[in-house]
């Protein structure tokens, strides 16, 4: 093997080591799993092509983050800001429920944990990383102007110093600190969660039992048991539809009417957005097996389910989460 081939292979390995954390960064910036992966691929290609001009004045990691930030800012210049249904409309009473789809580019997308959460040894660091990819936090980030978004992620999620963030963004420490203050204020006004809460610790025994009861209730279509598990302010969303429902009565009412074909579903555990999640397979009357229906991301609080988010574009989500497109009987 020639020296140039060895050097190329070595650079590929060094760049690839940063893929997961860069994907997490781009996902928080863009709110889209597929756009984030495209942005990281673009970042690594740009880095590979321009490596001979990398002078080592910063670390390779910092240089990659600078490239990734520029890629994301260019993508965000198109003006698209992804959201959840509750960010766009008021909740709909069940009696008025209608399934109106919006374009895919409207919606905040789910993301498998393994693609955005690098393995770290510090439990506190791992907890912050998980909290910072939760749907609510990523949705709150989308309310910020792109550069404020970058500053908040760099400073509060990745724990960069103000001077490091300023160098990356080509600005001053004072400007970074000002942007961070404005970003924090916006999140406080919109109810956006902080990324440093303790709710992303590993699930405790009570939470595991709650999820076991949820699986049993959903697979058994035991509506009374499901109702008992839902918080009084629980919400249900179903992108690409803009409909969202609030409260156990409307949620279970939907499940037994418009959603009645989900009876007999099977739930397969997956990991998404630092939260419990399931791949839902719906009965297939033709084969007797089950076919993909939704990736469910579940939010828990105070011993109840507070969020029940169903992402229905199975052709996109099931391959991303490594799930089959059919389950045998």
PDB file of C-alpha atoms in Angstrom:
ATOM      1  CA  UNK A   1       0.000   0.000   0.000  1.00  0.00           C
ATOM      2  CA  UNK A   2       1.418   3.400  -1.016  1.00  0.00           C
ATOM      3  CA  UNK A   3       2.034   6.218   1.460  1.00  0.00           C
ATOM      4  CA  UNK A   4      -0.688   8.322  -0.200  1.00  0.00           C
ATOM      5  CA  UNK A   5      -3.233   5.500   0.078  1.00  0.00           C
ATOM      6  CA  UNK A   6      -2.324   4.977   3.727  1.00  0.00           C
ATOM      7  CA  UNK A   7      -2.688   8.708   4.411  1.00  0.00           C
ATOM      8  CA  UNK A   8      -6.081   8.785   2.670  1.00  0.00           C
ATOM      9  CA  UNK A   9      -7.328   5.820   4.671  1.00  0.00           C
ATOM     10  CA  UNK A  10      -6.049   7.355   7.895  1.00  0.00           C
ATOM     11  CA  UNK A  11      -7.837  10.638   7.143  1.00  0.00           C
ATOM     12  CA  UNK A  12     -11.069   8.789   6.338  1.00  0.00           C
ATOM     13  CA  UNK A  13     -10.892   7.036   9.719  1.00  0.00           C
ATOM     14  CA  UNK A  14     -10.143  10.273  11.581  1.00  0.00           C
ATOM     15  CA  UNK A  15     -13.051  12.077   9.913  1.00  0.00           C
ATOM     16  CA  UNK A  16     -15.466   9.180  10.391  1.00  0.00           C
ATOM     17  CA  UNK A  17     -14.853   9.195  14.172  1.00  0.00           C
ATOM     18  CA  UNK A  18     -16.746  12.497  14.332  1.00  0.00           C
ATOM     19  CA  UNK A  19     -19.809  11.441  12.282  1.00  0.00           C
ATOM     20  CA  UNK A  20     -22.198  10.706  15.168  1.00  0.00           C
ATOM     21  CA  UNK A  21     -21.546  13.891  17.156  1.00  0.00           C
ATOM     22  CA  UNK A  22     -21.672  15.994  13.981  1.00  0.00           C
ATOM     23  CA  UNK A  23     -24.979  14.364  13.034  1.00  0.00           C
ATOM     24  CA  UNK A  24     -26.331  15.258  16.471  1.00  0.00           C
ATOM     25  CA  UNK A  25     -25.226  18.861  16.005  1.00  0.00           C
ATOM     26  CA  UNK A  26     -26.734  19.138  12.514  1.00  0.00           C
ATOM     27  CA  UNK A  27     -29.957  17.464  13.653  1.00  0.00           C
ATOM     28  CA  UNK A  28     -30.400  20.010  16.439  1.00  0.00           C
ATOM     29  CA  UNK A  29     -29.711  22.803  13.943  1.00  0.00           C
ATOM     30  CA  UNK A  30     -32.001  21.528  11.165  1.00  0.00           C
ATOM     31  CA  UNK A  31     -34.708  19.468  12.895  1.00  0.00           C
ATOM     32  CA  UNK A  32     -34.557  16.893  10.093  1.00  0.00           C
ATOM     33  CA  UNK A  33     -32.916  13.488  10.323  1.00  0.00           C
ATOM     34  CA  UNK A  34     -32.265  13.148   6.603  1.00  0.00           C
ATOM     35  CA  UNK A  35     -31.106  16.753   6.128  1.00  0.00           C
ATOM     36  CA  UNK A  36     -28.771  16.308   9.098  1.00  0.00           C
ATOM     37  CA  UNK A  37     -27.179  13.239   7.540  1.00  0.00           C
ATOM     38  CA  UNK A  38     -26.867  15.053   4.209  1.00  0.00           C
ATOM     39  CA  UNK A  39     -25.237  18.005   5.982  1.00  0.00           C
ATOM     40  CA  UNK A  40     -22.703  15.751   7.713  1.00  0.00           C
ATOM     41  CA  UNK A  41     -21.858  13.962   4.479  1.00  0.00           C
ATOM     42  CA  UNK A  42     -21.324  17.362   2.819  1.00  0.00           C
ATOM     43  CA  UNK A  43     -19.166  18.426   5.787  1.00  0.00           C
ATOM     44  CA  UNK A  44     -16.933  15.359   5.579  1.00  0.00           C
ATOM     45  CA  UNK A  45     -16.570  15.648   1.809  1.00  0.00           C
ATOM     46  CA  UNK A  46     -15.593  19.339   2.115  1.00  0.00           C
ATOM     47  CA  UNK A  47     -13.118  18.482   4.873  1.00  0.00           C
ATOM     48  CA  UNK A  48     -11.581  15.663   2.838  1.00  0.00           C
ATOM     49  CA  UNK A  49     -11.208  17.878  -0.233  1.00  0.00           C
ATOM     50  CA  UNK A  50      -9.708  20.825   1.631  1.00  0.00           C
ATOM     51  CA  UNK A  51      -7.629  18.962   4.196  1.00  0.00           C
ATOM     52  CA  UNK A  52      -4.396  20.034   2.512  1.00  0.00           C
ATOM     53  CA  UNK A  53      -5.356  23.627   3.449  1.00  0.00           C
ATOM     54  CA  UNK A  54      -6.127  22.752   7.073  1.00  0.00           C
ATOM     55  CA  UNK A  55      -3.220  24.330   8.916  1.00  0.00           C
ATOM     56  CA  UNK A  56      -3.868  22.828  12.327  1.00  0.00           C
ATOM     57  CA  UNK A  57      -4.431  26.173  14.060  1.00  0.00           C
ATOM     58  CA  UNK A  58      -7.469  24.546  15.696  1.00  0.00           C
ATOM     59  CA  UNK A  59      -8.267  20.931  16.437  1.00  0.00           C
ATOM     60  CA  UNK A  60      -9.666  18.749  13.659  1.00  0.00           C
ATOM     61  CA  UNK A  61     -12.920  18.552  15.661  1.00  0.00           C
ATOM     62  CA  UNK A  62     -13.279  22.355  15.858  1.00  0.00           C
ATOM     63  CA  UNK A  63     -12.538  22.652  12.140  1.00  0.00           C
ATOM     64  CA  UNK A  64     -15.220  20.080  11.321  1.00  0.00           C
ATOM     65  CA  UNK A  65     -17.756  21.911  13.490  1.00  0.00           C
ATOM     66  CA  UNK A  66     -16.941  25.145  11.650  1.00  0.00           C
ATOM     67  CA  UNK A  67     -17.592  23.479   8.302  1.00  0.00           C
ATOM     68  CA  UNK A  68     -20.777  21.805   9.604  1.00  0.00           C
ATOM     69  CA  UNK A  69     -22.059  25.123  10.962  1.00  0.00           C
ATOM     70  CA  UNK A  70     -21.552  26.811   7.608  1.00  0.00           C
ATOM     71  CA  UNK A  71     -23.304  23.943   5.816  1.00  0.00           C
ATOM     72  CA  UNK A  72     -26.284  24.178   8.187  1.00  0.00           C
ATOM     73  CA  UNK A  73     -26.485  27.968   7.962  1.00  0.00           C
ATOM     74  CA  UNK A  74     -26.518  27.720   4.164  1.00  0.00           C
ATOM     75  CA  UNK A  75     -29.344  25.158   4.343  1.00  0.00           C
ATOM     76  CA  UNK A  76     -31.295  27.309   6.810  1.00  0.00           C
ATOM     77  CA  UNK A  77     -31.040  30.339   4.535  1.00  0.00           C
ATOM     78  CA  UNK A  78     -33.833  28.710   2.537  1.00  0.00           C
ATOM     79  CA  UNK A  79     -36.071  29.864   5.388  1.00  0.00           C
ATOM     80  CA  UNK A  80     -37.664  26.553   6.300  1.00  0.00           C
ATOM     81  CA  UNK A  81     -38.279  26.063  10.033  1.00  0.00           C
ATOM     82  CA  UNK A  82     -39.500  22.653  11.099  1.00  0.00           C
ATOM     83  CA  UNK A  83     -42.182  22.334  13.742  1.00  0.00           C
ATOM     84  CA  UNK A  84     -44.534  20.016  15.604  1.00  0.00           C
ATOM     85  CA  UNK A  85     -48.307  20.164  14.979  1.00  0.00           C
ATOM     86  CA  UNK A  86     -48.866  21.998  18.289  1.00  0.00           C
ATOM     87  CA  UNK A  87     -46.429  24.709  17.165  1.00  0.00           C
ATOM     88  CA  UNK A  88     -48.644  25.539  14.191  1.00  0.00           C
ATOM     89  CA  UNK A  89     -52.295  25.144  15.178  1.00  0.00           C
ATOM     90  CA  UNK A  90     -54.605  24.850  18.166  1.00  0.00           C
ATOM     91  CA  UNK A  91     -55.678  21.400  19.317  1.00  0.00           C
ATOM     92  CA  UNK A  92     -58.758  19.993  17.588  1.00  0.00           C
ATOM     93  CA  UNK A  93     -61.753  18.554  19.453  1.00  0.00           C
ATOM     94  CA  UNK A  94     -62.337  14.944  18.440  1.00  0.00           C
ATOM     95  CA  UNK A  95     -65.729  15.825  16.949  1.00  0.00           C
ATOM     96  CA  UNK A  96     -63.955  18.108  14.434  1.00  0.00           C
ATOM     97  CA  UNK A  97     -60.960  15.860  13.760  1.00  0.00           C
ATOM     98  CA  UNK A  98     -59.843  15.813  10.123  1.00  0.00           C
ATOM     99  CA  UNK A  99     -56.642  14.365   8.704  1.00  0.00           C
ATOM    100  CA  UNK A 100     -55.070  17.155   6.641  1.00  0.00           C
ATOM    101  CA  UNK A 101     -51.484  16.424   5.555  1.00  0.00           C
ATOM    102  CA  UNK A 102     -48.841  19.109   5.151  1.00  0.00           C
ATOM    103  CA  UNK A 103     -45.605  18.818   3.139  1.00  0.00           C
ATOM    104  CA  UNK A 104     -42.852  16.711   4.699  1.00  0.00           C
ATOM    105  CA  UNK A 105     -40.614  19.765   4.979  1.00  0.00           C
ATOM    106  CA  UNK A 106     -43.051  21.219   7.552  1.00  0.00           C
ATOM    107  CA  UNK A 107     -42.326  18.697  10.257  1.00  0.00           C
ATOM    108  CA  UNK A 108     -39.739  18.077  12.903  1.00  0.00           C
ATOM    109  CA  UNK A 109     -38.491  14.559  12.264  1.00  0.00           C
ATOM    110  CA  UNK A 110     -37.615  11.708  14.640  1.00  0.00           C
ATOM    111  CA  UNK A 111     -34.055  10.459  14.921  1.00  0.00           C
ATOM    112  CA  UNK A 112     -32.575   7.155  16.177  1.00  0.00           C
ATOM    113  CA  UNK A 113     -30.433   7.718  19.277  1.00  0.00           C
ATOM    114  CA  UNK A 114     -27.532   5.713  17.837  1.00  0.00           C
ATOM    115  CA  UNK A 115     -27.108   8.189  14.987  1.00  0.00           C
ATOM    116  CA  UNK A 116     -26.844  11.296  17.163  1.00  0.00           C
ATOM    117  CA  UNK A 117     -25.678  10.295  20.650  1.00  0.00           C
ATOM    118  CA  UNK A 118     -21.983   9.384  20.829  1.00  0.00           C
ATOM    119  CA  UNK A 119     -20.895   7.019  23.576  1.00  0.00           C
ATOM    120  CA  UNK A 120     -19.603   9.008  26.572  1.00  0.00           C
ATOM    121  CA  UNK A 121     -18.441   7.831  29.987  1.00  0.00           C
ATOM    122  CA  UNK A 122     -19.758  10.790  32.008  1.00  0.00           C
ATOM    123  CA  UNK A 123     -23.418  10.140  33.028  1.00  0.00           C
ATOM    124  CA  UNK A 124     -24.126  13.868  33.360  1.00  0.00           C
ATOM    125  CA  UNK A 125     -22.787  14.542  29.862  1.00  0.00           C
ATOM    126  CA  UNK A 126     -24.837  11.643  28.492  1.00  0.00           C
ATOM    127  CA  UNK A 127     -27.967  13.002  30.204  1.00  0.00           C
ATOM    128  CA  UNK A 128     -27.530  16.470  28.671  1.00  0.00           C
ATOM    129  CA  UNK A 129     -26.958  14.930  25.238  1.00  0.00           C
ATOM    130  CA  UNK A 130     -30.170  12.884  25.499  1.00  0.00           C
ATOM    131  CA  UNK A 131     -32.212  15.821  26.746  1.00  0.00           C
ATOM    132  CA  UNK A 132     -30.924  17.986  23.898  1.00  0.00           C
ATOM    133  CA  UNK A 133     -32.338  15.685  21.198  1.00  0.00           C
ATOM    134  CA  UNK A 134     -35.804  15.373  22.757  1.00  0.00           C
ATOM    135  CA  UNK A 135     -38.563  16.474  20.397  1.00  0.00           C
ATOM    136  CA  UNK A 136     -39.631  19.363  22.647  1.00  0.00           C
ATOM    137  CA  UNK A 137     -36.110  20.786  22.912  1.00  0.00           C
ATOM    138  CA  UNK A 138     -35.290  20.431  19.202  1.00  0.00           C
ATOM    139  CA  UNK A 139     -38.638  22.045  18.374  1.00  0.00           C
ATOM    140  CA  UNK A 140     -37.800  24.929  20.719  1.00  0.00           C
ATOM    141  CA  UNK A 141     -34.446  25.365  18.975  1.00  0.00           C
ATOM    142  CA  UNK A 142     -36.260  25.828  15.672  1.00  0.00           C
ATOM    143  CA  UNK A 143     -37.854  29.006  17.092  1.00  0.00           C
ATOM    144  CA  UNK A 144     -34.409  30.661  17.214  1.00  0.00           C
ATOM    145  CA  UNK A 145     -32.648  32.498  14.393  1.00  0.00           C
ATOM    146  CA  UNK A 146     -29.976  30.180  12.924  1.00  0.00           C
ATOM    147  CA  UNK A 147     -26.912  31.848  14.500  1.00  0.00           C
ATOM    148  CA  UNK A 148     -28.547  32.024  17.938  1.00  0.00           C
ATOM    149  CA  UNK A 149     -29.394  28.355  17.500  1.00  0.00           C
ATOM    150  CA  UNK A 150     -25.744  27.556  16.795  1.00  0.00           C
ATOM    151  CA  UNK A 151     -24.557  29.582  19.800  1.00  0.00           C
ATOM    152  CA  UNK A 152     -27.011  27.924  22.184  1.00  0.00           C
ATOM    153  CA  UNK A 153     -26.050  24.418  21.020  1.00  0.00           C
ATOM    154  CA  UNK A 154     -22.323  25.118  21.150  1.00  0.00           C
ATOM    155  CA  UNK A 155     -22.419  26.772  24.552  1.00  0.00           C
ATOM    156  CA  UNK A 156     -25.135  24.884  26.472  1.00  0.00           C
ATOM    157  CA  UNK A 157     -25.218  21.457  24.848  1.00  0.00           C
ATOM    158  CA  UNK A 158     -21.610  20.960  23.784  1.00  0.00           C
ATOM    159  CA  UNK A 159     -20.161  23.111  26.608  1.00  0.00           C
ATOM    160  CA  UNK A 160     -17.835  25.128  24.375  1.00  0.00           C
ATOM    161  CA  UNK A 161     -16.253  28.248  25.827  1.00  0.00           C
ATOM    162  CA  UNK A 162     -17.521  31.594  24.574  1.00  0.00           C
ATOM    163  CA  UNK A 163     -14.123  32.238  22.986  1.00  0.00           C
ATOM    164  CA  UNK A 164     -14.266  28.912  21.122  1.00  0.00           C
ATOM    165  CA  UNK A 165     -17.775  29.602  19.825  1.00  0.00           C
ATOM    166  CA  UNK A 166     -16.736  33.104  18.772  1.00  0.00           C
ATOM    167  CA  UNK A 167     -13.755  31.763  16.828  1.00  0.00           C
ATOM    168  CA  UNK A 168     -15.912  29.149  15.104  1.00  0.00           C
ATOM    169  CA  UNK A 169     -18.555  31.704  14.115  1.00  0.00           C
ATOM    170  CA  UNK A 170     -16.036  34.393  13.170  1.00  0.00           C
ATOM    171  CA  UNK A 171     -17.395  36.870  15.699  1.00  0.00           C
ATOM    172  CA  UNK A 172     -16.603  38.323  19.135  1.00  0.00           C
ATOM    173  CA  UNK A 173     -17.075  36.911  22.620  1.00  0.00           C
ATOM    174  CA  UNK A 174     -19.419  39.812  23.395  1.00  0.00           C
ATOM    175  CA  UNK A 175     -21.527  38.941  20.360  1.00  0.00           C
ATOM    176  CA  UNK A 176     -21.675  35.265  21.384  1.00  0.00           C
ATOM    177  CA  UNK A 177     -22.718  36.152  24.941  1.00  0.00           C
ATOM    178  CA  UNK A 178     -25.394  38.516  23.646  1.00  0.00           C
ATOM    179  CA  UNK A 179     -26.749  35.875  21.248  1.00  0.00           C
ATOM    180  CA  UNK A 180     -26.840  33.322  24.069  1.00  0.00           C
ATOM    181  CA  UNK A 181     -28.824  35.692  26.308  1.00  0.00           C
ATOM    182  CA  UNK A 182     -31.339  36.371  23.534  1.00  0.00           C
ATOM    183  CA  UNK A 183     -31.651  32.658  22.776  1.00  0.00           C
ATOM    184  CA  UNK A 184     -32.268  31.818  26.427  1.00  0.00           C
ATOM    185  CA  UNK A 185     -34.903  34.549  26.652  1.00  0.00           C
ATOM    186  CA  UNK A 186     -36.714  33.263  23.556  1.00  0.00           C
ATOM    187  CA  UNK A 187     -36.748  29.706  24.895  1.00  0.00           C
ATOM    188  CA  UNK A 188     -38.100  30.938  28.211  1.00  0.00           C
ATOM    189  CA  UNK A 189     -40.897  32.831  26.432  1.00  0.00           C
ATOM    190  CA  UNK A 190     -41.854  29.874  24.227  1.00  0.00           C
ATOM    191  CA  UNK A 191     -41.651  27.340  27.027  1.00  0.00           C
ATOM    192  CA  UNK A 192     -38.647  25.599  25.494  1.00  0.00           C
ATOM    193  CA  UNK A 193     -36.987  23.221  27.926  1.00  0.00           C
ATOM    194  CA  UNK A 194     -33.395  23.561  29.037  1.00  0.00           C
ATOM    195  CA  UNK A 195     -31.012  20.855  27.869  1.00  0.00           C
ATOM    196  CA  UNK A 196     -29.569  20.222  31.311  1.00  0.00           C
ATOM    197  CA  UNK A 197     -32.502  18.742  33.207  1.00  0.00           C
ATOM    198  CA  UNK A 198     -32.363  15.395  34.937  1.00  0.00           C
ATOM    199  CA  UNK A 199     -35.305  13.823  33.130  1.00  0.00           C
ATOM    200  CA  UNK A 200     -33.002  12.010  30.724  1.00  0.00           C
ATOM    201  CA  UNK A 201     -31.445   9.772  33.376  1.00  0.00           C
ATOM    202  CA  UNK A 202     -31.881   6.062  32.569  1.00  0.00           C
ATOM    203  CA  UNK A 203     -35.468   4.955  33.035  1.00  0.00           C
ATOM    204  CA  UNK A 204     -36.203   3.950  36.614  1.00  0.00           C
ATOM    205  CA  UNK A 205     -38.210   0.864  37.543  1.00  0.00           C
ATOM    206  CA  UNK A 206     -41.507   2.763  37.785  1.00  0.00           C
ATOM    207  CA  UNK A 207     -41.044   4.228  34.305  1.00  0.00           C
ATOM    208  CA  UNK A 208     -40.194   0.795  32.906  1.00  0.00           C
ATOM    209  CA  UNK A 209     -43.344  -0.630  34.493  1.00  0.00           C
ATOM    210  CA  UNK A 210     -45.364   2.262  33.046  1.00  0.00           C
ATOM    211  CA  UNK A 211     -44.068   1.445  29.565  1.00  0.00           C
ATOM    212  CA  UNK A 212     -44.807  -2.264  30.061  1.00  0.00           C
ATOM    213  CA  UNK A 213     -48.383  -1.345  31.016  1.00  0.00           C
ATOM    214  CA  UNK A 214     -48.606   0.914  27.976  1.00  0.00           C
ATOM    215  CA  UNK A 215     -47.483  -1.852  25.607  1.00  0.00           C
ATOM    216  CA  UNK A 216     -49.949  -4.300  27.160  1.00  0.00           C
ATOM    217  CA  UNK A 217     -52.798  -1.762  26.969  1.00  0.00           C
ATOM    218  CA  UNK A 218     -52.052  -0.693  23.376  1.00  0.00           C
ATOM    219  CA  UNK A 219     -51.482  -4.176  21.988  1.00  0.00           C
ATOM    220  CA  UNK A 220     -54.588  -5.399  23.811  1.00  0.00           C
ATOM    221  CA  UNK A 221     -56.540  -2.262  22.794  1.00  0.00           C
ATOM    222  CA  UNK A 222     -57.608  -1.981  26.424  1.00  0.00           C
ATOM    223  CA  UNK A 223     -58.950   1.564  26.314  1.00  0.00           C
ATOM    224  CA  UNK A 224     -59.691   1.775  30.047  1.00  0.00           C
ATOM    225  CA  UNK A 225     -56.117   0.762  30.885  1.00  0.00           C
ATOM    226  CA  UNK A 226     -54.724   3.164  28.269  1.00  0.00           C
ATOM    227  CA  UNK A 227     -56.805   6.033  29.630  1.00  0.00           C
ATOM    228  CA  UNK A 228     -55.423   5.420  33.120  1.00  0.00           C
ATOM    229  CA  UNK A 229     -51.867   5.814  31.804  1.00  0.00           C
ATOM    230  CA  UNK A 230     -52.399   9.184  30.097  1.00  0.00           C
ATOM    231  CA  UNK A 231     -51.747  12.494  31.842  1.00  0.00           C
ATOM    232  CA  UNK A 232     -54.756  14.832  31.870  1.00  0.00           C
ATOM    233  CA  UNK A 233     -52.827  17.172  29.521  1.00  0.00           C
ATOM    234  CA  UNK A 234     -51.373  14.405  27.321  1.00  0.00           C
ATOM    235  CA  UNK A 235     -51.040  15.258  23.627  1.00  0.00           C
ATOM    236  CA  UNK A 236     -51.120  13.061  20.534  1.00  0.00           C
ATOM    237  CA  UNK A 237     -49.612  14.099  17.198  1.00  0.00           C
ATOM    238  CA  UNK A 238     -49.517  12.331  13.817  1.00  0.00           C
ATOM    239  CA  UNK A 239     -47.245  14.010  11.254  1.00  0.00           C
ATOM    240  CA  UNK A 240     -47.672  14.476   8.307  1.00  0.00           C
ATOM    241  CA  UNK A 241     -51.197  15.415   9.486  1.00  0.00           C
ATOM    242  CA  UNK A 242     -51.545  18.751  11.278  1.00  0.00           C
ATOM    243  CA  UNK A 243     -54.228  17.367  13.602  1.00  0.00           C
ATOM    244  CA  UNK A 244     -53.252  17.079  17.251  1.00  0.00           C
ATOM    245  CA  UNK A 245     -55.360  16.065  20.227  1.00  0.00           C
ATOM    246  CA  UNK A 246     -55.198  16.914  23.925  1.00  0.00           C
ATOM    247  CA  UNK A 247     -56.485  14.894  26.872  1.00  0.00           C
ATOM    248  CA  UNK A 248     -57.269  11.195  27.430  1.00  0.00           C
ATOM    249  CA  UNK A 249     -60.877  11.414  26.229  1.00  0.00           C
ATOM    250  CA  UNK A 250     -60.037  12.805  22.779  1.00  0.00           C
ATOM    251  CA  UNK A 251     -56.943  10.624  22.363  1.00  0.00           C
ATOM    252  CA  UNK A 252     -58.658   7.364  23.209  1.00  0.00           C
ATOM    253  CA  UNK A 253     -61.752   8.492  21.327  1.00  0.00           C
ATOM    254  CA  UNK A 254     -59.630   8.894  18.208  1.00  0.00           C
ATOM    255  CA  UNK A 255     -57.980   5.513  18.743  1.00  0.00           C
ATOM    256  CA  UNK A 256     -61.366   3.787  18.843  1.00  0.00           C
ATOM    257  CA  UNK A 257     -62.867   5.630  15.843  1.00  0.00           C
ATOM    258  CA  UNK A 258     -60.610   6.995  13.097  1.00  0.00           C
ATOM    259  CA  UNK A 259     -57.740   4.905  14.438  1.00  0.00           C
ATOM    260  CA  UNK A 260     -59.703   1.700  14.999  1.00  0.00           C
ATOM    261  CA  UNK A 261     -57.708  -0.185  12.353  1.00  0.00           C
ATOM    262  CA  UNK A 262     -54.751  -0.130  14.775  1.00  0.00           C
ATOM    263  CA  UNK A 263     -56.433  -2.720  16.998  1.00  0.00           C
ATOM    264  CA  UNK A 264     -54.241  -5.795  17.153  1.00  0.00           C
ATOM    265  CA  UNK A 265     -51.016  -3.843  16.574  1.00  0.00           C
ATOM    266  CA  UNK A 266     -47.612  -4.989  17.768  1.00  0.00           C
ATOM    267  CA  UNK A 267     -45.088  -2.618  19.338  1.00  0.00           C
ATOM    268  CA  UNK A 268     -41.349  -3.211  18.896  1.00  0.00           C
ATOM    269  CA  UNK A 269     -39.037  -1.103  21.136  1.00  0.00           C
ATOM    270  CA  UNK A 270     -36.666   1.348  19.415  1.00  0.00           C
ATOM    271  CA  UNK A 271     -34.676   4.337  20.700  1.00  0.00           C
ATOM    272  CA  UNK A 272     -35.564   7.779  19.374  1.00  0.00           C
ATOM    273  CA  UNK A 273     -34.838  11.327  20.487  1.00  0.00           C
ATOM    274  CA  UNK A 274     -33.526  10.294  23.897  1.00  0.00           C
ATOM    275  CA  UNK A 275     -37.006   8.957  24.682  1.00  0.00           C
ATOM    276  CA  UNK A 276     -38.814   5.635  24.871  1.00  0.00           C
ATOM    277  CA  UNK A 277     -40.131   4.752  21.429  1.00  0.00           C
ATOM    278  CA  UNK A 278     -41.765   1.932  19.500  1.00  0.00           C
ATOM    279  CA  UNK A 279     -42.151   0.791  15.927  1.00  0.00           C
ATOM    280  CA  UNK A 280     -45.880   0.125  15.565  1.00  0.00           C
ATOM    281  CA  UNK A 281     -46.916  -2.656  13.178  1.00  0.00           C
ATOM    282  CA  UNK A 282     -50.596  -2.775  12.221  1.00  0.00           C
ATOM    283  CA  UNK A 283     -52.442  -5.987  11.290  1.00  0.00           C
ATOM    284  CA  UNK A 284     -52.325  -6.893   7.599  1.00  0.00           C
ATOM    285  CA  UNK A 285     -55.638  -8.616   6.763  1.00  0.00           C
ATOM    286  CA  UNK A 286     -54.241  -9.972   3.476  1.00  0.00           C
ATOM    287  CA  UNK A 287     -51.269 -11.866   4.923  1.00  0.00           C
ATOM    288  CA  UNK A 288     -52.256 -12.325   8.542  1.00  0.00           C
ATOM    289  CA  UNK A 289     -49.010 -10.649   9.539  1.00  0.00           C
ATOM    290  CA  UNK A 290     -48.287  -7.029  10.434  1.00  0.00           C
ATOM    291  CA  UNK A 291     -47.138  -4.048   8.365  1.00  0.00           C
ATOM    292  CA  UNK A 292     -45.473  -0.778   9.461  1.00  0.00           C
ATOM    293  CA  UNK A 293     -47.778   1.982  10.631  1.00  0.00           C
ATOM    294  CA  UNK A 294     -45.854   4.475  12.790  1.00  0.00           C
ATOM    295  CA  UNK A 295     -42.776   5.247  14.833  1.00  0.00           C
ATOM    296  CA  UNK A 296     -44.183   6.237  18.221  1.00  0.00           C
ATOM    297  CA  UNK A 297     -42.101   8.547  20.429  1.00  0.00           C
ATOM    298  CA  UNK A 298     -43.374   8.528  24.013  1.00  0.00           C
ATOM    299  CA  UNK A 299     -42.915  11.324  26.571  1.00  0.00           C
ATOM    300  CA  UNK A 300     -43.251  10.600  30.290  1.00  0.00           C
ATOM    301  CA  UNK A 301     -43.724  12.850  33.312  1.00  0.00           C
ATOM    302  CA  UNK A 302     -45.107  12.452  36.826  1.00  0.00           C
ATOM    303  CA  UNK A 303     -45.762   8.740  36.352  1.00  0.00           C
ATOM    304  CA  UNK A 304     -47.958   9.263  33.282  1.00  0.00           C
ATOM    305  CA  UNK A 305     -47.631   9.475  29.508  1.00  0.00           C
ATOM    306  CA  UNK A 306     -47.646  13.127  28.475  1.00  0.00           C
ATOM    307  CA  UNK A 307     -46.766  12.824  24.778  1.00  0.00           C
ATOM    308  CA  UNK A 308     -47.742  10.254  22.180  1.00  0.00           C
ATOM    309  CA  UNK A 309     -46.135  11.235  18.873  1.00  0.00           C
ATOM    310  CA  UNK A 310     -46.776   9.018  15.855  1.00  0.00           C
ATOM    311  CA  UNK A 311     -44.659   9.530  12.723  1.00  0.00           C
ATOM    312  CA  UNK A 312     -46.574   7.861   9.917  1.00  0.00           C
ATOM    313  CA  UNK A 313     -44.271   7.969   6.875  1.00  0.00           C
ATOM    314  CA  UNK A 314     -43.247   4.353   7.256  1.00  0.00           C
ATOM    315  CA  UNK A 315     -41.282   4.158   3.990  1.00  0.00           C
ATOM    316  CA  UNK A 316     -38.884   6.718   5.484  1.00  0.00           C
ATOM    317  CA  UNK A 317     -38.862   5.882   9.162  1.00  0.00           C
ATOM    318  CA  UNK A 318     -38.803   2.097   9.361  1.00  0.00           C
ATOM    319  CA  UNK A 319     -35.588   1.658   7.329  1.00  0.00           C
ATOM    320  CA  UNK A 320     -33.987   4.530   9.286  1.00  0.00           C
ATOM    321  CA  UNK A 321     -34.760   2.722  12.544  1.00  0.00           C
ATOM    322  CA  UNK A 322     -33.620  -0.641  11.161  1.00  0.00           C
ATOM    323  CA  UNK A 323     -37.121  -2.111  11.206  1.00  0.00           C
ATOM    324  CA  UNK A 324     -38.550  -4.613   8.700  1.00  0.00           C
ATOM    325  CA  UNK A 325     -41.410  -3.764   6.354  1.00  0.00           C
ATOM    326  CA  UNK A 326     -43.381  -6.858   7.369  1.00  0.00           C
ATOM    327  CA  UNK A 327     -43.796  -9.058  10.437  1.00  0.00           C
ATOM    328  CA  UNK A 328     -44.828 -12.667   9.949  1.00  0.00           C
ATOM    329  CA  UNK A 329     -47.896 -13.938  11.806  1.00  0.00           C
TER     330      UNK A 329
END
